Amino acid sequence: MKKMVLLLLPVLFFLVAYSLRTYKSSEKVTIENHQKDTHVRIDPNCASCFEKYIEKVINEGSNIFHYPSGPMPGGTVSSEDANKIAAFLATLQGFKPSHPEWVQEGKYLFYGNCIGCHSNGGKGQKGYFPDLTRKPLKGIEMLSQKGYGTIEKRQR
Ligand code: HEC
């Protein structure tokens, strides 16, 4: 009986360790608050990851570059509008947006809400406001180099 228990112990240990591991790696596949968690790799060639990143930045703001212009404030447009702007910005990168029908409205929204800082065409201003036509985006490049795992692809 004692022998049985001793034999089972390592098995139990591995089971617990394994489930902890899978639990942890499933945590890494999201970009929940990318300002704090830089340990996330975003595939720079994934269009839906790009859109997701943009939506995240618009909804929650961004504070990864430490420019003298300060962080970008989040929530300045609704999350529906954020999705449309993301579709437009995807086209600037040569990505096929997941909702092509949003591109035109996204463009208007971008010109109405974003070019004050990111300037006409989204080119930004070096050292102050990031260039949103750069491929990959600087932020995506930083996140893709630092971490491991990928963000989950959007199901629409
Ligand atoms: C008040 C000025 C300001 C406005 C308005 C603004 N941004 Fe920004 N944006 C910034 C700054 C500053 C950063 C860099 C912040 C940082 O340090 O992470 C930034 C970063 C970004 C990034 C990340 C770029 C990268 O390389 O990863 C995206 C995407 C972005 N902005 C999109 C938008 C969109 C879309 C809008 C319109 C809804 C918008 N911004 C409006 C100032 C602004």
PDB file of C-alpha atoms and ligand atoms in Angstrom:
ATOM      1  CA  MET A   1       0.000   0.000   0.000  1.00  0.00           C
ATOM      2  CA  LYS A   2       2.744   2.414   1.008  1.00  0.00           C
ATOM      3  CA  LYS A   3       4.582   1.575  -2.199  1.00  0.00           C
ATOM      4  CA  MET A   4       1.496   2.439  -4.249  1.00  0.00           C
ATOM      5  CA  VAL A   5       1.288   5.869  -2.668  1.00  0.00           C
ATOM      6  CA  LEU A   6       4.981   6.468  -3.270  1.00  0.00           C
ATOM      7  CA  LEU A   7       4.555   5.510  -6.901  1.00  0.00           C
ATOM      8  CA  LEU A   8       1.529   7.721  -7.356  1.00  0.00           C
ATOM      9  CA  LEU A   9       3.138  10.807  -5.855  1.00  0.00           C
ATOM     10  CA  PRO A  10       5.407  11.645  -8.805  1.00  0.00           C
ATOM     11  CA  VAL A  11       2.503  11.064 -11.190  1.00  0.00           C
ATOM     12  CA  LEU A  12       0.390  13.526  -9.237  1.00  0.00           C
ATOM     13  CA  PHE A  13       3.244  15.975  -9.173  1.00  0.00           C
ATOM     14  CA  PHE A  14       3.586  15.882 -12.942  1.00  0.00           C
ATOM     15  CA  LEU A  15      -0.134  16.267 -13.445  1.00  0.00           C
ATOM     16  CA  VAL A  16      -0.207  19.393 -11.298  1.00  0.00           C
ATOM     17  CA  ALA A  17       2.928  20.824 -12.910  1.00  0.00           C
ATOM     18  CA  TYR A  18       1.548  20.150 -16.377  1.00  0.00           C
ATOM     19  CA  SER A  19      -1.817  21.770 -15.714  1.00  0.00           C
ATOM     20  CA  LEU A  20      -0.095  24.806 -14.216  1.00  0.00           C
ATOM     21  CA  ARG A  21       2.026  25.056 -17.321  1.00  0.00           C
ATOM     22  CA  THR A  22      -0.915  24.960 -19.730  1.00  0.00           C
ATOM     23  CA  TYR A  23      -2.758  27.429 -17.516  1.00  0.00           C
ATOM     24  CA  LYS A  24       0.192  29.791 -17.698  1.00  0.00           C
ATOM     25  CA  SER A  25       0.711  29.520 -21.440  1.00  0.00           C
ATOM     26  CA  SER A  26      -2.964  30.221 -22.105  1.00  0.00           C
ATOM     27  CA  GLU A  27      -2.469  33.432 -20.160  1.00  0.00           C
ATOM     28  CA  LYS A  28       0.249  34.506 -22.547  1.00  0.00           C
ATOM     29  CA  VAL A  29      -1.871  34.388 -25.664  1.00  0.00           C
ATOM     30  CA  THR A  30      -3.746  37.591 -24.949  1.00  0.00           C
ATOM     31  CA  ILE A  31      -2.604  41.169 -25.013  1.00  0.00           C
ATOM     32  CA  GLU A  32      -4.455  42.112 -21.862  1.00  0.00           C
ATOM     33  CA  ASN A  33      -2.981  45.446 -21.025  1.00  0.00           C
ATOM     34  CA  HIS A  34       0.054  45.535 -23.250  1.00  0.00           C
ATOM     35  CA  GLN A  35       1.343  48.549 -21.336  1.00  0.00           C
ATOM     36  CA  LYS A  36       2.132  46.385 -18.345  1.00  0.00           C
ATOM     37  CA  ASP A  37       2.648  43.018 -19.975  1.00  0.00           C
ATOM     38  CA  THR A  38       5.289  43.223 -22.656  1.00  0.00           C
ATOM     39  CA  HIS A  39       5.787  39.463 -22.626  1.00  0.00           C
ATOM     40  CA  VAL A  40       3.565  38.927 -25.591  1.00  0.00           C
ATOM     41  CA  ARG A  41       4.601  38.183 -29.113  1.00  0.00           C
ATOM     42  CA  ILE A  42       2.411  39.490 -31.873  1.00  0.00           C
ATOM     43  CA  ASP A  43       2.970  37.977 -35.271  1.00  0.00           C
ATOM     44  CA  PRO A  44       3.821  41.035 -37.421  1.00  0.00           C
ATOM     45  CA  ASN A  45       2.348  39.314 -40.495  1.00  0.00           C
ATOM     46  CA  CYS A  46      -1.016  38.535 -38.971  1.00  0.00           C
ATOM     47  CA  ALA A  47      -3.716  40.963 -40.144  1.00  0.00           C
ATOM     48  CA  SER A  48      -6.208  40.179 -37.398  1.00  0.00           C
ATOM     49  CA  CYS A  49      -3.473  40.558 -34.761  1.00  0.00           C
ATOM     50  CA  PHE A  50      -2.751  43.989 -36.233  1.00  0.00           C
ATOM     51  CA  GLU A  51      -6.397  45.014 -35.990  1.00  0.00           C
ATOM     52  CA  LYS A  52      -6.599  43.710 -32.475  1.00  0.00           C
ATOM     53  CA  TYR A  53      -3.515  45.649 -31.465  1.00  0.00           C
ATOM     54  CA  ILE A  54      -4.929  48.888 -32.904  1.00  0.00           C
ATOM     55  CA  GLU A  55      -8.258  48.380 -31.161  1.00  0.00           C
ATOM     56  CA  LYS A  56      -6.445  47.747 -27.896  1.00  0.00           C
ATOM     57  CA  VAL A  57      -4.375  50.916 -28.233  1.00  0.00           C
ATOM     58  CA  ILE A  58      -7.409  53.050 -29.110  1.00  0.00           C
ATOM     59  CA  ASN A  59      -9.568  51.633 -26.320  1.00  0.00           C
ATOM     60  CA  GLU A  60      -6.968  51.557 -23.582  1.00  0.00           C
ATOM     61  CA  GLY A  61      -4.302  54.000 -24.674  1.00  0.00           C
ATOM     62  CA  SER A  62      -0.596  53.305 -25.011  1.00  0.00           C
ATOM     63  CA  ASN A  63       2.444  54.070 -22.927  1.00  0.00           C
ATOM     64  CA  ILE A  64       5.361  52.096 -24.291  1.00  0.00           C
ATOM     65  CA  PHE A  65       7.584  54.647 -26.042  1.00  0.00           C
ATOM     66  CA  HIS A  66       8.027  57.258 -23.321  1.00  0.00           C
ATOM     67  CA  TYR A  67       8.015  60.101 -25.817  1.00  0.00           C
ATOM     68  CA  PRO A  68       8.066  63.664 -24.479  1.00  0.00           C
ATOM     69  CA  SER A  69       4.549  63.926 -25.922  1.00  0.00           C
ATOM     70  CA  GLY A  70       3.472  61.515 -23.174  1.00  0.00           C
ATOM     71  CA  PRO A  71       1.219  58.484 -23.394  1.00  0.00           C
ATOM     72  CA  MET A  72      -1.658  58.178 -25.826  1.00  0.00           C
ATOM     73  CA  PRO A  73      -4.978  58.501 -23.996  1.00  0.00           C
ATOM     74  CA  GLY A  74      -7.437  55.624 -24.433  1.00  0.00           C
ATOM     75  CA  GLY A  75     -11.181  55.640 -25.007  1.00  0.00           C
ATOM     76  CA  THR A  76     -11.380  58.814 -27.093  1.00  0.00           C
ATOM     77  CA  VAL A  77     -13.731  57.047 -29.537  1.00  0.00           C
ATOM     78  CA  SER A  78     -16.242  54.213 -29.025  1.00  0.00           C
ATOM     79  CA  SER A  79     -15.010  50.653 -29.380  1.00  0.00           C
ATOM     80  CA  GLU A  80     -17.187  50.236 -32.503  1.00  0.00           C
ATOM     81  CA  ASP A  81     -15.408  53.197 -34.058  1.00  0.00           C
ATOM     82  CA  ALA A  82     -12.082  51.736 -32.932  1.00  0.00           C
ATOM     83  CA  ASN A  83     -12.856  48.590 -34.955  1.00  0.00           C
ATOM     84  CA  LYS A  84     -13.578  50.682 -38.039  1.00  0.00           C
ATOM     85  CA  ILE A  85     -10.409  52.736 -37.651  1.00  0.00           C
ATOM     86  CA  ALA A  86      -8.449  49.495 -37.275  1.00  0.00           C
ATOM     87  CA  ALA A  87      -9.901  48.290 -40.585  1.00  0.00           C
ATOM     88  CA  PHE A  88      -8.722  51.492 -42.266  1.00  0.00           C
ATOM     89  CA  LEU A  89      -5.249  51.372 -40.700  1.00  0.00           C
ATOM     90  CA  ALA A  90      -4.937  47.743 -41.822  1.00  0.00           C
ATOM     91  CA  THR A  91      -5.202  48.914 -45.431  1.00  0.00           C
ATOM     92  CA  LEU A  92      -2.281  51.325 -44.906  1.00  0.00           C
ATOM     93  CA  GLN A  93      -0.170  48.258 -44.088  1.00  0.00           C
ATOM     94  CA  GLY A  94      -1.357  46.324 -47.120  1.00  0.00           C
ATOM     95  CA  PHE A  95      -3.391  43.977 -44.937  1.00  0.00           C
ATOM     96  CA  LYS A  96      -6.805  42.790 -46.038  1.00  0.00           C
ATOM     97  CA  PRO A  97      -9.138  44.029 -43.304  1.00  0.00           C
ATOM     98  CA  SER A  98     -11.515  41.487 -41.780  1.00  0.00           C
ATOM     99  CA  HIS A  99     -14.366  43.929 -42.491  1.00  0.00           C
ATOM    100  CA  PRO A 100     -13.628  45.766 -45.767  1.00  0.00           C
ATOM    101  CA  GLU A 101     -17.002  47.528 -45.494  1.00  0.00           C
ATOM    102  CA  TRP A 102     -15.677  49.461 -42.478  1.00  0.00           C
ATOM    103  CA  VAL A 103     -12.676  50.967 -44.254  1.00  0.00           C
ATOM    104  CA  GLN A 104     -14.323  54.093 -45.666  1.00  0.00           C
ATOM    105  CA  GLU A 105     -15.989  55.097 -42.401  1.00  0.00           C
ATOM    106  CA  GLY A 106     -12.824  54.178 -40.522  1.00  0.00           C
ATOM    107  CA  LYS A 107     -10.909  56.587 -42.697  1.00  0.00           C
ATOM    108  CA  TYR A 108     -13.288  59.458 -41.846  1.00  0.00           C
ATOM    109  CA  LEU A 109     -13.097  58.574 -38.178  1.00  0.00           C
ATOM    110  CA  PHE A 110      -9.315  58.511 -38.362  1.00  0.00           C
ATOM    111  CA  TYR A 111      -9.194  61.918 -40.018  1.00  0.00           C
ATOM    112  CA  GLY A 112     -11.675  63.259 -37.453  1.00  0.00           C
ATOM    113  CA  ASN A 113      -9.998  61.900 -34.336  1.00  0.00           C
ATOM    114  CA  CYS A 114      -6.395  60.921 -34.846  1.00  0.00           C
ATOM    115  CA  ILE A 115      -4.511  63.132 -37.275  1.00  0.00           C
ATOM    116  CA  GLY A 116      -4.171  65.949 -34.733  1.00  0.00           C
ATOM    117  CA  CYS A 117      -1.303  63.915 -33.351  1.00  0.00           C
ATOM    118  CA  HIS A 118      -0.540  61.263 -35.956  1.00  0.00           C
ATOM    119  CA  SER A 119      -0.728  63.822 -38.758  1.00  0.00           C
ATOM    120  CA  ASN A 120      -2.165  63.639 -42.220  1.00  0.00           C
ATOM    121  CA  GLY A 121      -1.922  60.154 -43.631  1.00  0.00           C
ATOM    122  CA  GLY A 122      -0.879  58.776 -40.225  1.00  0.00           C
ATOM    123  CA  LYS A 123       2.828  59.401 -40.757  1.00  0.00           C
ATOM    124  CA  GLY A 124       3.211  60.865 -37.244  1.00  0.00           C
ATOM    125  CA  GLN A 125       6.144  62.933 -36.128  1.00  0.00           C
ATOM    126  CA  LYS A 126       9.468  61.328 -35.350  1.00  0.00           C
ATOM    127  CA  GLY A 127      10.159  61.145 -31.615  1.00  0.00           C
ATOM    128  CA  TYR A 128       6.713  62.447 -30.702  1.00  0.00           C
ATOM    129  CA  PHE A 129       3.923  60.587 -32.437  1.00  0.00           C
ATOM    130  CA  PRO A 130       4.498  57.151 -33.971  1.00  0.00           C
ATOM    131  CA  ASP A 131       4.194  56.565 -37.713  1.00  0.00           C
ATOM    132  CA  LEU A 132       1.121  54.404 -38.243  1.00  0.00           C
ATOM    133  CA  THR A 133       2.141  53.505 -41.792  1.00  0.00           C
ATOM    134  CA  ARG A 134       5.401  51.873 -40.683  1.00  0.00           C
ATOM    135  CA  LYS A 135       5.363  48.126 -41.261  1.00  0.00           C
ATOM    136  CA  PRO A 136       5.530  46.527 -38.813  1.00  0.00           C
ATOM    137  CA  LEU A 137       4.353  49.171 -36.370  1.00  0.00           C
ATOM    138  CA  LYS A 138       7.075  50.040 -33.913  1.00  0.00           C
ATOM    139  CA  GLY A 139       4.895  48.842 -31.034  1.00  0.00           C
ATOM    140  CA  ILE A 140       4.201  45.519 -32.734  1.00  0.00           C
ATOM    141  CA  GLU A 141       7.892  45.107 -33.478  1.00  0.00           C
ATOM    142  CA  MET A 142       8.771  45.733 -29.832  1.00  0.00           C
ATOM    143  CA  LEU A 143       6.133  43.341 -28.546  1.00  0.00           C
ATOM    144  CA  SER A 144       7.027  40.677 -31.090  1.00  0.00           C
ATOM    145  CA  GLN A 145      10.681  40.745 -30.099  1.00  0.00           C
ATOM    146  CA  LYS A 146      10.242  40.722 -26.350  1.00  0.00           C
ATOM    147  CA  GLY A 147       7.966  37.854 -25.627  1.00  0.00           C
ATOM    148  CA  TYR A 148       6.734  34.460 -26.541  1.00  0.00           C
ATOM    149  CA  GLY A 149       3.396  33.028 -27.652  1.00  0.00           C
ATOM    150  CA  THR A 150       1.035  34.859 -29.942  1.00  0.00           C
ATOM    151  CA  ILE A 151      -2.217  36.695 -29.426  1.00  0.00           C
ATOM    152  CA  GLU A 152      -5.281  34.719 -30.359  1.00  0.00           C
ATOM    153  CA  LYS A 153      -6.662  35.347 -33.801  1.00  0.00           C
ATOM    154  CA  ARG A 154      -9.951  37.140 -33.885  1.00  0.00           C
ATOM    155  CA  GLN A 155     -13.061  35.134 -34.690  1.00  0.00           C
ATOM    156  CA  ARG A 156     -15.533  37.351 -36.427  1.00  0.00           C
TER     157      ARG A 156
HETATM  158  C1  HEC B   1      -3.123  63.445 -28.129  1.00  0.00           C
HETATM  159  C2  HEC B   1      -2.350  62.903 -29.228  1.00  0.00           C
HETATM  160  C3  HEC B   1      -2.839  61.607 -29.827  1.00  0.00           C
HETATM  161  C4  HEC B   1      -4.068  61.338 -30.408  1.00  0.00           C
HETATM  162  C5  HEC B   1      -5.263  62.263 -30.558  1.00  0.00           C
HETATM  163  C6  HEC B   1      -3.999  59.978 -30.876  1.00  0.00           C
HETATM  164  N1  HEC B   1      -2.778  59.424 -30.596  1.00  0.00           N
HETATM  165 FE1  HEC B   1      -2.164  57.585 -31.054  1.00  0.00          FE
HETATM  166  N2  HEC B   1      -0.434  57.871 -30.064  1.00  0.00           N
HETATM  167  C7  HEC B   1      -0.052  59.074 -29.484  1.00  0.00           C
HETATM  168  C8  HEC B   1       1.207  58.881 -28.786  1.00  0.00           C
HETATM  169  C9  HEC B   1       1.982  59.945 -28.026  1.00  0.00           C
HETATM  170  C10 HEC B   1       1.562  57.524 -28.989  1.00  0.00           C
HETATM  171  C11 HEC B   1       2.768  56.802 -28.399  1.00  0.00           C
HETATM  172  C12 HEC B   1       2.354  56.371 -27.006  1.00  0.00           C
HETATM  173  C13 HEC B   1       3.281  55.413 -26.333  1.00  0.00           C
HETATM  174  O1  HEC B   1       4.267  55.857 -25.766  1.00  0.00           O
HETATM  175  O2  HEC B   1       3.007  54.195 -26.357  1.00  0.00           O
HETATM  176  C14 HEC B   1       0.511  56.933 -29.791  1.00  0.00           C
HETATM  177  C15 HEC B   1       0.510  55.603 -30.213  1.00  0.00           C
HETATM  178  C16 HEC B   1      -0.404  55.066 -31.076  1.00  0.00           C
HETATM  179  C17 HEC B   1      -0.346  53.747 -31.640  1.00  0.00           C
HETATM  180  C18 HEC B   1       0.755  52.719 -31.408  1.00  0.00           C
HETATM  181  C19 HEC B   1       1.771  52.872 -32.512  1.00  0.00           C
HETATM  182  C20 HEC B   1       2.821  51.801 -32.516  1.00  0.00           C
HETATM  183  O3  HEC B   1       3.813  51.981 -33.230  1.00  0.00           O
HETATM  184  O4  HEC B   1       2.688  50.764 -31.867  1.00  0.00           O
HETATM  185  C21 HEC B   1      -1.440  53.600 -32.425  1.00  0.00           C
HETATM  186  C22 HEC B   1      -1.810  52.377 -33.224  1.00  0.00           C
HETATM  187  C23 HEC B   1      -2.184  54.818 -32.352  1.00  0.00           C
HETATM  188  N3  HEC B   1      -1.524  55.701 -31.535  1.00  0.00           N
HETATM  189  C24 HEC B   1      -3.361  55.044 -33.027  1.00  0.00           C
HETATM  190  C25 HEC B   1      -4.159  56.164 -32.823  1.00  0.00           C
HETATM  191  C26 HEC B   1      -5.495  56.309 -33.363  1.00  0.00           C
HETATM  192  C27 HEC B   1      -6.169  55.310 -34.266  1.00  0.00           C
HETATM  193  C28 HEC B   1      -5.972  57.502 -32.926  1.00  0.00           C
HETATM  194  C29 HEC B   1      -7.350  58.090 -33.158  1.00  0.00           C
HETATM  195  C30 HEC B   1      -8.460  57.376 -32.546  1.00  0.00           C
HETATM  196  C31 HEC B   1      -4.935  58.117 -32.124  1.00  0.00           C
HETATM  197  N4  HEC B   1      -3.863  57.275 -32.086  1.00  0.00           N
HETATM  198  C32 HEC B   1      -5.042  59.348 -31.524  1.00  0.00           C
HETATM  199  C33 HEC B   1      -0.756  60.256 -29.505  1.00  0.00           C
HETATM  200  C34 HEC B   1      -2.042  60.398 -29.954  1.00  0.00           C
END
